């Protein structure tokens, strides 16, 4: 019996007399017995074990070296913005990715993360010289000029620079290792989120009337002297830094090995290398640490053991539960003893 249209009372709210609305559709209700549940537990334990071992072998196939240069060994001059050199031995076929890492640097603080103006960095002219109030106290320089880019995030941008050198035993002079300094940011950040103001003049003219962040040595339109197309709000070092890290210990991409011709087409050959570091970013005030990371990547990413270990631990727990349930079933449930009075 369907609903009576136009009627009032309880019958007006009665659902249609259909199989779906009256819950008469056929359904499958599985019977959970030991013969069906226990094999499922053992199968899941085996699957997690295989996935964990596979991911562990994949992670171990990456080559990675980390160098903590906070104090550069026994070099006390590093706190005086000088150059220092860190030698090491490395071998890596294929693509090599160069990262810088920071420890005990909390980019995830709410006030710090809010201290920025994304609208300003989209290149809108009306926002270029009218930064958001969230940027205070980094919205104006001592001369009263609006800061571009404003905020604490941009002001604290990492500014150490690195030069990687290969010391070939067959040659007297060392070979500089070229790193690609573009193509290191997300495509959406580079081409959509961050844009320079659309004015048919030079960048210096575009940013005229603005000031640089207090801790910066150069204005935003002079961040990259070697590539004029990598300046302004679309500078990739700036873009990488502006994507805040979720944890206090993190690393960010600095460059990628340039394999286009030359000595390094197949990757970094085995040998001695040194990194010349222009030490500009102080960390001793917040008890932080700095490091450089050279690594290869797989389809799984870099060397991160969290997921493989999580699968192995999950497999062990499922296996223990399956064994415990098997013992209980064998002792109490196999012949129905648990049903007897």
mmCIF file of C-alpha atoms in Angstrom:
data_model
loop_
_atom_site.group_PDB
_atom_site.id
_atom_site.type_symbol
_atom_site.label_atom_id
_atom_site.label_comp_id
_atom_site.label_asym_id
_atom_site.label_seq_id
_atom_site.Cartn_x
_atom_site.Cartn_y
_atom_site.Cartn_z
ATOM 1 C CA UNK A 1 0.000 0.000 0.000
ATOM 2 C CA UNK A 2 1.562 3.297 -1.057
ATOM 3 C CA UNK A 3 1.214 6.737 0.381
ATOM 4 C CA UNK A 4 -2.183 8.356 0.204
ATOM 5 C CA UNK A 5 -1.620 11.681 -1.541
ATOM 6 C CA UNK A 6 -3.469 14.601 -0.082
ATOM 7 C CA UNK A 7 -4.364 12.689 3.082
ATOM 8 C CA UNK A 8 -3.505 13.742 6.575
ATOM 9 C CA UNK A 9 -2.579 11.724 9.622
ATOM 10 C CA UNK A 10 -0.158 8.773 10.062
ATOM 11 C CA UNK A 11 -0.884 7.261 6.627
ATOM 12 C CA UNK A 12 0.417 10.421 4.908
ATOM 13 C CA UNK A 13 3.955 9.688 6.153
ATOM 14 C CA UNK A 14 3.998 5.986 5.396
ATOM 15 C CA UNK A 15 6.863 5.024 2.977
ATOM 16 C CA UNK A 16 6.031 3.474 -0.369
ATOM 17 C CA UNK A 17 5.376 -0.220 -0.330
ATOM 18 C CA UNK A 18 8.584 -1.027 -2.251
ATOM 19 C CA UNK A 19 11.302 -3.560 -1.541
ATOM 20 C CA UNK A 20 13.886 -0.821 -1.003
ATOM 21 C CA UNK A 21 11.864 1.402 1.328
ATOM 22 C CA UNK A 22 10.372 -1.514 3.242
ATOM 23 C CA UNK A 23 13.822 -3.195 3.539
ATOM 24 C CA UNK A 24 12.895 -6.393 1.761
ATOM 25 C CA UNK A 25 15.903 -6.460 -0.585
ATOM 26 C CA UNK A 26 17.961 -9.642 -0.495
ATOM 27 C CA UNK A 27 21.062 -9.296 1.709
ATOM 28 C CA UNK A 28 24.017 -11.463 2.570
ATOM 29 C CA UNK A 29 24.808 -11.856 6.247
ATOM 30 C CA UNK A 30 28.150 -13.600 6.707
ATOM 31 C CA UNK A 31 28.444 -16.181 9.453
ATOM 32 C CA UNK A 32 31.574 -15.378 11.402
ATOM 33 C CA UNK A 33 33.037 -18.688 12.438
ATOM 34 C CA UNK A 34 36.535 -19.801 13.319
ATOM 35 C CA UNK A 35 36.891 -21.498 9.941
ATOM 36 C CA UNK A 36 36.332 -18.175 8.151
ATOM 37 C CA UNK A 37 37.838 -15.617 10.551
ATOM 38 C CA UNK A 38 41.130 -17.334 11.394
ATOM 39 C CA UNK A 39 42.275 -17.810 7.762
ATOM 40 C CA UNK A 40 41.451 -14.124 7.147
ATOM 41 C CA UNK A 41 43.683 -13.065 10.052
ATOM 42 C CA UNK A 42 46.570 -15.211 8.833
ATOM 43 C CA UNK A 43 46.133 -13.904 5.280
ATOM 44 C CA UNK A 44 46.187 -10.264 6.443
ATOM 45 C CA UNK A 45 49.297 -10.934 8.526
ATOM 46 C CA UNK A 46 51.012 -12.420 5.478
ATOM 47 C CA UNK A 47 50.007 -9.517 3.220
ATOM 48 C CA UNK A 48 51.263 -6.904 5.711
ATOM 49 C CA UNK A 49 54.489 -8.865 6.147
ATOM 50 C CA UNK A 50 55.134 -8.997 2.403
ATOM 51 C CA UNK A 51 54.327 -5.299 1.978
ATOM 52 C CA UNK A 52 56.591 -4.383 4.884
ATOM 53 C CA UNK A 53 59.517 -6.407 3.542
ATOM 54 C CA UNK A 54 59.016 -5.045 0.018
ATOM 55 C CA UNK A 55 58.926 -1.423 1.203
ATOM 56 C CA UNK A 56 61.895 -2.008 3.489
ATOM 57 C CA UNK A 57 63.994 -3.337 0.604
ATOM 58 C CA UNK A 58 62.856 -0.405 -1.545
ATOM 59 C CA UNK A 59 63.868 2.135 1.094
ATOM 60 C CA UNK A 60 67.232 0.461 1.643
ATOM 61 C CA UNK A 61 67.980 0.703 -2.085
ATOM 62 C CA UNK A 62 68.225 4.489 -1.794
ATOM 63 C CA UNK A 63 71.617 6.029 -1.148
ATOM 64 C CA UNK A 64 71.748 8.875 1.298
ATOM 65 C CA UNK A 65 74.375 10.860 3.148
ATOM 66 C CA UNK A 66 73.732 13.490 5.813
ATOM 67 C CA UNK A 67 76.270 16.054 6.960
ATOM 68 C CA UNK A 68 75.597 18.151 10.029
ATOM 69 C CA UNK A 69 77.433 21.414 9.495
ATOM 70 C CA UNK A 70 76.036 23.422 12.400
ATOM 71 C CA UNK A 71 79.528 23.780 13.765
ATOM 72 C CA UNK A 72 81.329 22.286 10.731
ATOM 73 C CA UNK A 73 83.396 19.965 12.900
ATOM 74 C CA UNK A 74 85.683 22.131 15.008
ATOM 75 C CA UNK A 75 85.217 25.251 12.902
ATOM 76 C CA UNK A 76 84.212 28.148 15.129
ATOM 77 C CA UNK A 77 84.313 30.570 12.210
ATOM 78 C CA UNK A 78 80.985 29.284 10.893
ATOM 79 C CA UNK A 79 79.085 31.596 13.229
ATOM 80 C CA UNK A 80 80.782 34.586 11.596
ATOM 81 C CA UNK A 81 79.198 34.190 8.144
ATOM 82 C CA UNK A 82 82.301 32.711 6.537
ATOM 83 C CA UNK A 83 82.895 29.904 4.095
ATOM 84 C CA UNK A 84 83.703 26.420 5.288
ATOM 85 C CA UNK A 85 84.329 23.148 3.443
ATOM 86 C CA UNK A 86 83.017 19.705 4.402
ATOM 87 C CA UNK A 87 84.724 16.736 2.651
ATOM 88 C CA UNK A 88 83.010 13.339 2.229
ATOM 89 C CA UNK A 89 82.962 10.205 0.061
ATOM 90 C CA UNK A 90 79.915 9.460 -2.080
ATOM 91 C CA UNK A 91 78.711 7.216 -4.920
ATOM 92 C CA UNK A 92 75.304 7.540 -6.530
ATOM 93 C CA UNK A 93 74.169 6.484 -9.987
ATOM 94 C CA UNK A 94 71.158 8.274 -11.441
ATOM 95 C CA UNK A 95 69.447 11.403 -10.198
ATOM 96 C CA UNK A 96 70.796 12.957 -7.024
ATOM 97 C CA UNK A 97 68.790 15.404 -4.940
ATOM 98 C CA UNK A 98 70.416 17.988 -2.704
ATOM 99 C CA UNK A 99 68.476 19.023 0.415
ATOM 100 C CA UNK A 100 69.137 21.303 3.344
ATOM 101 C CA UNK A 101 67.734 20.255 6.696
ATOM 102 C CA UNK A 102 66.810 22.079 9.885
ATOM 103 C CA UNK A 103 66.174 20.694 13.354
ATOM 104 C CA UNK A 104 64.196 22.314 16.147
ATOM 105 C CA UNK A 105 62.782 24.930 13.777
ATOM 106 C CA UNK A 106 59.014 25.096 14.330
ATOM 107 C CA UNK A 107 57.390 26.231 11.106
ATOM 108 C CA UNK A 108 54.123 24.756 12.367
ATOM 109 C CA UNK A 109 53.409 27.417 15.001
ATOM 110 C CA UNK A 110 50.030 28.968 14.266
ATOM 111 C CA UNK A 111 51.152 32.585 14.685
ATOM 112 C CA UNK A 112 54.171 31.960 12.479
ATOM 113 C CA UNK A 113 52.113 30.242 9.767
ATOM 114 C CA UNK A 114 49.568 33.083 9.738
ATOM 115 C CA UNK A 115 52.289 35.731 9.370
ATOM 116 C CA UNK A 116 52.149 35.937 5.573
ATOM 117 C CA UNK A 117 50.071 37.480 2.805
ATOM 118 C CA UNK A 118 49.279 34.987 0.053
ATOM 119 C CA UNK A 119 47.209 37.595 -1.776
ATOM 120 C CA UNK A 120 50.234 39.864 -2.009
ATOM 121 C CA UNK A 121 52.292 37.027 -3.488
ATOM 122 C CA UNK A 122 49.729 36.323 -6.192
ATOM 123 C CA UNK A 123 50.924 39.515 -7.880
ATOM 124 C CA UNK A 124 47.895 41.700 -7.282
ATOM 125 C CA UNK A 125 48.948 45.336 -7.608
ATOM 126 C CA UNK A 126 46.590 46.661 -4.953
ATOM 127 C CA UNK A 127 47.971 44.211 -2.382
ATOM 128 C CA UNK A 128 51.642 44.665 -3.233
ATOM 129 C CA UNK A 129 51.951 47.864 -1.214
ATOM 130 C CA UNK A 130 49.116 47.090 1.203
ATOM 131 C CA UNK A 131 50.245 43.998 3.087
ATOM 132 C CA UNK A 132 47.895 42.152 5.382
ATOM 133 C CA UNK A 133 47.747 43.016 9.072
ATOM 134 C CA UNK A 134 48.670 39.396 9.798
ATOM 135 C CA UNK A 135 52.209 40.242 8.667
ATOM 136 C CA UNK A 136 52.863 42.590 11.594
ATOM 137 C CA UNK A 137 55.492 43.376 12.814
ATOM 138 C CA UNK A 138 57.019 42.451 9.431
ATOM 139 C CA UNK A 139 54.648 44.525 7.306
ATOM 140 C CA UNK A 140 56.714 47.742 7.128
ATOM 141 C CA UNK A 141 60.432 48.433 7.234
ATOM 142 C CA UNK A 142 61.997 51.121 9.492
ATOM 143 C CA UNK A 143 61.498 53.672 6.708
ATOM 144 C CA UNK A 144 57.762 53.000 6.609
ATOM 145 C CA UNK A 145 57.852 51.219 3.258
ATOM 146 C CA UNK A 146 55.623 48.141 2.841
ATOM 147 C CA UNK A 147 57.632 44.923 2.922
ATOM 148 C CA UNK A 148 57.388 42.549 -0.043
ATOM 149 C CA UNK A 149 57.078 39.720 0.718
ATOM 150 C CA UNK A 150 55.784 40.481 4.181
ATOM 151 C CA UNK A 151 55.462 38.301 7.252
ATOM 152 C CA UNK A 152 57.594 36.166 9.534
ATOM 153 C CA UNK A 153 57.659 33.182 7.150
ATOM 154 C CA UNK A 154 59.331 35.097 4.344
ATOM 155 C CA UNK A 155 61.545 37.038 6.737
ATOM 156 C CA UNK A 156 63.031 33.810 8.147
ATOM 157 C CA UNK A 157 63.809 32.341 4.715
ATOM 158 C CA UNK A 158 66.791 29.976 4.729
ATOM 159 C CA UNK A 159 69.713 31.682 2.963
ATOM 160 C CA UNK A 160 72.757 29.428 3.281
ATOM 161 C CA UNK A 161 74.272 28.616 -0.117
ATOM 162 C CA UNK A 162 76.257 25.558 -1.179
ATOM 163 C CA UNK A 163 78.829 24.675 -3.824
ATOM 164 C CA UNK A 164 79.467 20.983 -4.455
ATOM 165 C CA UNK A 165 82.879 19.952 -5.838
ATOM 166 C CA UNK A 166 84.189 16.608 -7.096
ATOM 167 C CA UNK A 167 87.860 15.805 -6.491
ATOM 168 C CA UNK A 168 88.880 13.436 -9.280
ATOM 169 C CA UNK A 169 92.134 11.604 -8.563
ATOM 170 C CA UNK A 170 92.973 11.592 -12.276
ATOM 171 C CA UNK A 171 92.825 15.383 -12.521
ATOM 172 C CA UNK A 172 94.759 18.043 -10.694
ATOM 173 C CA UNK A 173 91.950 20.586 -10.486
ATOM 174 C CA UNK A 174 88.595 19.783 -8.821
ATOM 175 C CA UNK A 175 85.420 19.590 -10.907
ATOM 176 C CA UNK A 176 82.437 21.731 -9.854
ATOM 177 C CA UNK A 177 79.166 19.805 -9.660
ATOM 178 C CA UNK A 178 76.334 21.791 -11.211
ATOM 179 C CA UNK A 179 72.962 21.742 -9.487
ATOM 180 C CA UNK A 180 69.691 22.669 -11.141
ATOM 181 C CA UNK A 181 68.242 25.462 -9.043
ATOM 182 C CA UNK A 182 64.889 25.551 -10.825
ATOM 183 C CA UNK A 183 62.233 22.887 -11.084
ATOM 184 C CA UNK A 184 62.447 22.208 -7.341
ATOM 185 C CA UNK A 185 59.026 23.567 -6.360
ATOM 186 C CA UNK A 186 55.516 22.269 -6.868
ATOM 187 C CA UNK A 187 54.043 23.057 -10.273
ATOM 188 C CA UNK A 188 50.891 24.575 -8.748
ATOM 189 C CA UNK A 189 52.954 26.827 -6.484
ATOM 190 C CA UNK A 190 55.230 28.020 -9.268
ATOM 191 C CA UNK A 191 52.551 28.629 -11.908
ATOM 192 C CA UNK A 192 49.359 29.333 -9.974
ATOM 193 C CA UNK A 193 49.810 30.248 -6.316
ATOM 194 C CA UNK A 194 52.746 32.647 -6.645
ATOM 195 C CA UNK A 195 52.988 35.209 -9.447
ATOM 196 C CA UNK A 196 54.815 38.462 -10.065
ATOM 197 C CA UNK A 197 52.788 41.628 -10.778
ATOM 198 C CA UNK A 198 51.901 41.768 -14.451
ATOM 199 C CA UNK A 199 53.627 44.995 -15.472
ATOM 200 C CA UNK A 200 55.633 45.431 -18.674
ATOM 201 C CA UNK A 201 58.667 46.857 -16.916
ATOM 202 C CA UNK A 202 61.615 45.481 -14.994
ATOM 203 C CA UNK A 203 61.095 43.795 -11.648
ATOM 204 C CA UNK A 204 63.013 46.577 -9.948
ATOM 205 C CA UNK A 205 60.413 49.047 -11.225
ATOM 206 C CA UNK A 206 57.576 46.749 -10.228
ATOM 207 C CA UNK A 207 58.771 46.560 -6.610
ATOM 208 C CA UNK A 208 59.744 50.213 -6.393
ATOM 209 C CA UNK A 209 58.322 51.702 -3.225
ATOM 210 C CA UNK A 210 58.577 48.452 -1.262
ATOM 211 C CA UNK A 211 61.194 47.300 1.234
ATOM 212 C CA UNK A 212 62.922 43.974 1.747
ATOM 213 C CA UNK A 213 62.326 41.795 4.821
ATOM 214 C CA UNK A 214 64.593 42.836 7.736
ATOM 215 C CA UNK A 215 66.729 39.667 7.704
ATOM 216 C CA UNK A 216 67.260 39.630 3.943
ATOM 217 C CA UNK A 217 70.479 40.811 2.346
ATOM 218 C CA UNK A 218 68.833 41.429 -1.055
ATOM 219 C CA UNK A 219 65.415 42.604 -2.225
ATOM 220 C CA UNK A 220 63.058 40.032 -3.648
ATOM 221 C CA UNK A 221 63.785 40.993 -7.268
ATOM 222 C CA UNK A 222 67.515 40.178 -6.859
ATOM 223 C CA UNK A 223 67.342 36.771 -5.188
ATOM 224 C CA UNK A 224 68.926 34.930 -8.138
ATOM 225 C CA UNK A 225 71.770 36.706 -9.915
ATOM 226 C CA UNK A 226 72.311 33.886 -12.431
ATOM 227 C CA UNK A 227 68.719 33.564 -13.683
ATOM 228 C CA UNK A 228 66.603 36.714 -14.092
ATOM 229 C CA UNK A 229 63.490 34.566 -14.580
ATOM 230 C CA UNK A 230 63.914 33.146 -11.089
ATOM 231 C CA UNK A 231 63.324 36.359 -9.181
ATOM 232 C CA UNK A 232 60.473 38.045 -7.422
ATOM 233 C CA UNK A 233 57.635 36.054 -5.933
ATOM 234 C CA UNK A 234 58.347 33.151 -8.322
ATOM 235 C CA UNK A 235 61.837 32.536 -6.956
ATOM 236 C CA UNK A 236 61.845 28.807 -6.297
ATOM 237 C CA UNK A 237 63.917 28.957 -3.110
ATOM 238 C CA UNK A 238 61.316 31.343 -1.727
ATOM 239 C CA UNK A 239 58.448 29.155 -2.919
ATOM 240 C CA UNK A 240 59.957 26.027 -1.331
ATOM 241 C CA UNK A 241 60.487 27.860 1.952
ATOM 242 C CA UNK A 242 56.962 29.307 2.003
ATOM 243 C CA UNK A 243 55.470 25.801 2.071
ATOM 244 C CA UNK A 244 55.716 25.299 5.830
ATOM 245 C CA UNK A 245 56.863 21.993 7.287
ATOM 246 C CA UNK A 246 54.560 20.052 9.581
ATOM 247 C CA UNK A 247 57.289 18.969 12.025
ATOM 248 C CA UNK A 248 60.186 20.796 13.703
ATOM 249 C CA UNK A 249 62.750 18.529 11.994
ATOM 250 C CA UNK A 250 62.504 18.775 8.217
ATOM 251 C CA UNK A 251 64.426 19.050 4.991
ATOM 252 C CA UNK A 252 63.708 21.073 1.869
ATOM 253 C CA UNK A 253 64.953 20.631 -1.673
ATOM 254 C CA UNK A 254 67.846 22.898 -2.638
ATOM 255 C CA UNK A 255 68.855 21.548 -6.055
ATOM 256 C CA UNK A 256 69.016 18.554 -8.405
ATOM 257 C CA UNK A 257 72.134 17.165 -10.039
ATOM 258 C CA UNK A 258 72.511 18.495 -13.586
ATOM 259 C CA UNK A 259 73.153 15.394 -15.711
ATOM 260 C CA UNK A 260 73.013 17.122 -19.104
ATOM 261 C CA UNK A 261 76.426 16.291 -20.492
ATOM 262 C CA UNK A 262 79.790 16.441 -18.824
ATOM 263 C CA UNK A 263 81.225 14.190 -16.153
ATOM 264 C CA UNK A 264 77.970 13.491 -14.315
ATOM 265 C CA UNK A 265 75.624 12.131 -16.988
ATOM 266 C CA UNK A 266 75.380 8.806 -15.130
ATOM 267 C CA UNK A 267 75.144 10.366 -11.673
ATOM 268 C CA UNK A 268 77.805 11.047 -9.078
ATOM 269 C CA UNK A 269 80.778 8.690 -9.531
ATOM 270 C CA UNK A 270 82.565 7.217 -6.542
ATOM 271 C CA UNK A 271 85.137 9.607 -5.177
ATOM 272 C CA UNK A 272 85.842 12.440 -2.814
ATOM 273 C CA UNK A 273 83.546 15.435 -2.687
ATOM 274 C CA UNK A 274 83.478 18.638 -0.729
ATOM 275 C CA UNK A 275 80.762 21.180 -0.062
ATOM 276 C CA UNK A 276 81.598 24.839 0.292
ATOM 277 C CA UNK A 277 79.030 26.474 2.534
ATOM 278 C CA UNK A 278 78.210 30.141 2.756
ATOM 279 C CA UNK A 279 77.042 30.218 6.363
ATOM 280 C CA UNK A 280 74.356 32.900 6.728
ATOM 281 C CA UNK A 281 71.464 31.294 8.617
ATOM 282 C CA UNK A 282 72.035 31.344 12.412
ATOM 283 C CA UNK A 283 70.529 28.506 14.449
ATOM 284 C CA UNK A 284 72.332 28.702 17.784
ATOM 285 C CA UNK A 285 69.759 31.162 19.196
ATOM 286 C CA UNK A 286 66.968 28.550 19.126
ATOM 287 C CA UNK A 287 69.272 25.540 19.731
ATOM 288 C CA UNK A 288 68.775 24.280 16.203
ATOM 289 C CA UNK A 289 70.904 22.152 13.909
ATOM 290 C CA UNK A 290 71.646 22.376 10.193
ATOM 291 C CA UNK A 291 72.538 19.626 7.745
ATOM 292 C CA UNK A 292 72.884 18.887 4.071
ATOM 293 C CA UNK A 293 71.411 15.722 2.597
ATOM 294 C CA UNK A 294 72.403 14.093 -0.687
ATOM 295 C CA UNK A 295 70.080 11.284 -1.650
ATOM 296 C CA UNK A 296 68.574 9.291 -4.461
ATOM 297 C CA UNK A 297 64.841 8.675 -4.745
ATOM 298 C CA UNK A 298 62.684 5.697 -5.644
ATOM 299 C CA UNK A 299 58.997 5.492 -6.530
ATOM 300 C CA UNK A 300 58.416 5.382 -2.768
ATOM 301 C CA UNK A 301 60.362 8.596 -2.171
ATOM 302 C CA UNK A 302 63.413 9.065 0.014
ATOM 303 C CA UNK A 303 64.766 7.045 2.902
ATOM 304 C CA UNK A 304 61.816 6.882 5.295
ATOM 305 C CA UNK A 305 61.376 3.759 7.404
ATOM 306 C CA UNK A 306 58.069 4.696 9.015
ATOM 307 C CA UNK A 307 55.697 2.903 6.622
ATOM 308 C CA UNK A 308 57.753 -0.336 6.299
ATOM 309 C CA UNK A 309 58.085 -0.581 10.079
ATOM 310 C CA UNK A 310 54.373 0.186 10.492
ATOM 311 C CA UNK A 311 53.480 -2.693 8.140
ATOM 312 C CA UNK A 312 55.838 -5.087 9.931
ATOM 313 C CA UNK A 313 54.494 -4.135 13.364
ATOM 314 C CA UNK A 314 50.912 -4.481 12.111
ATOM 315 C CA UNK A 315 51.729 -7.894 10.673
ATOM 316 C CA UNK A 316 53.196 -9.012 14.001
ATOM 317 C CA UNK A 317 50.165 -7.813 15.955
ATOM 318 C CA UNK A 318 47.710 -9.489 13.591
ATOM 319 C CA UNK A 319 49.713 -12.713 13.762
ATOM 320 C CA UNK A 320 49.728 -12.648 17.576
ATOM 321 C CA UNK A 321 45.965 -12.094 17.643
ATOM 322 C CA UNK A 322 45.448 -14.912 15.130
ATOM 323 C CA UNK A 323 47.585 -17.316 17.185
ATOM 324 C CA UNK A 324 45.754 -16.363 20.393
ATOM 325 C CA UNK A 325 42.356 -16.882 18.753
ATOM 326 C CA UNK A 326 43.523 -20.210 17.321
ATOM 327 C CA UNK A 327 44.616 -21.416 20.778
ATOM 328 C CA UNK A 328 41.311 -20.353 22.318
ATOM 329 C CA UNK A 329 39.326 -22.009 19.549
ATOM 330 C CA UNK A 330 41.377 -25.203 19.768
ATOM 331 C CA UNK A 331 41.004 -25.398 23.530
ATOM 332 C CA UNK A 332 37.414 -24.278 24.057
ATOM 333 C CA UNK A 333 35.504 -24.023 20.821
ATOM 334 C CA UNK A 334 36.597 -26.831 18.522
ATOM 335 C CA UNK A 335 34.422 -29.591 20.063
ATOM 336 C CA UNK A 336 31.779 -27.305 21.541
ATOM 337 C CA UNK A 337 32.971 -27.411 25.159
ATOM 338 C CA UNK A 338 32.096 -23.782 25.568
ATOM 339 C CA UNK A 339 28.435 -24.624 24.879
ATOM 340 C CA UNK A 340 28.180 -27.239 27.594
ATOM 341 C CA UNK A 341 26.792 -26.437 31.050
#
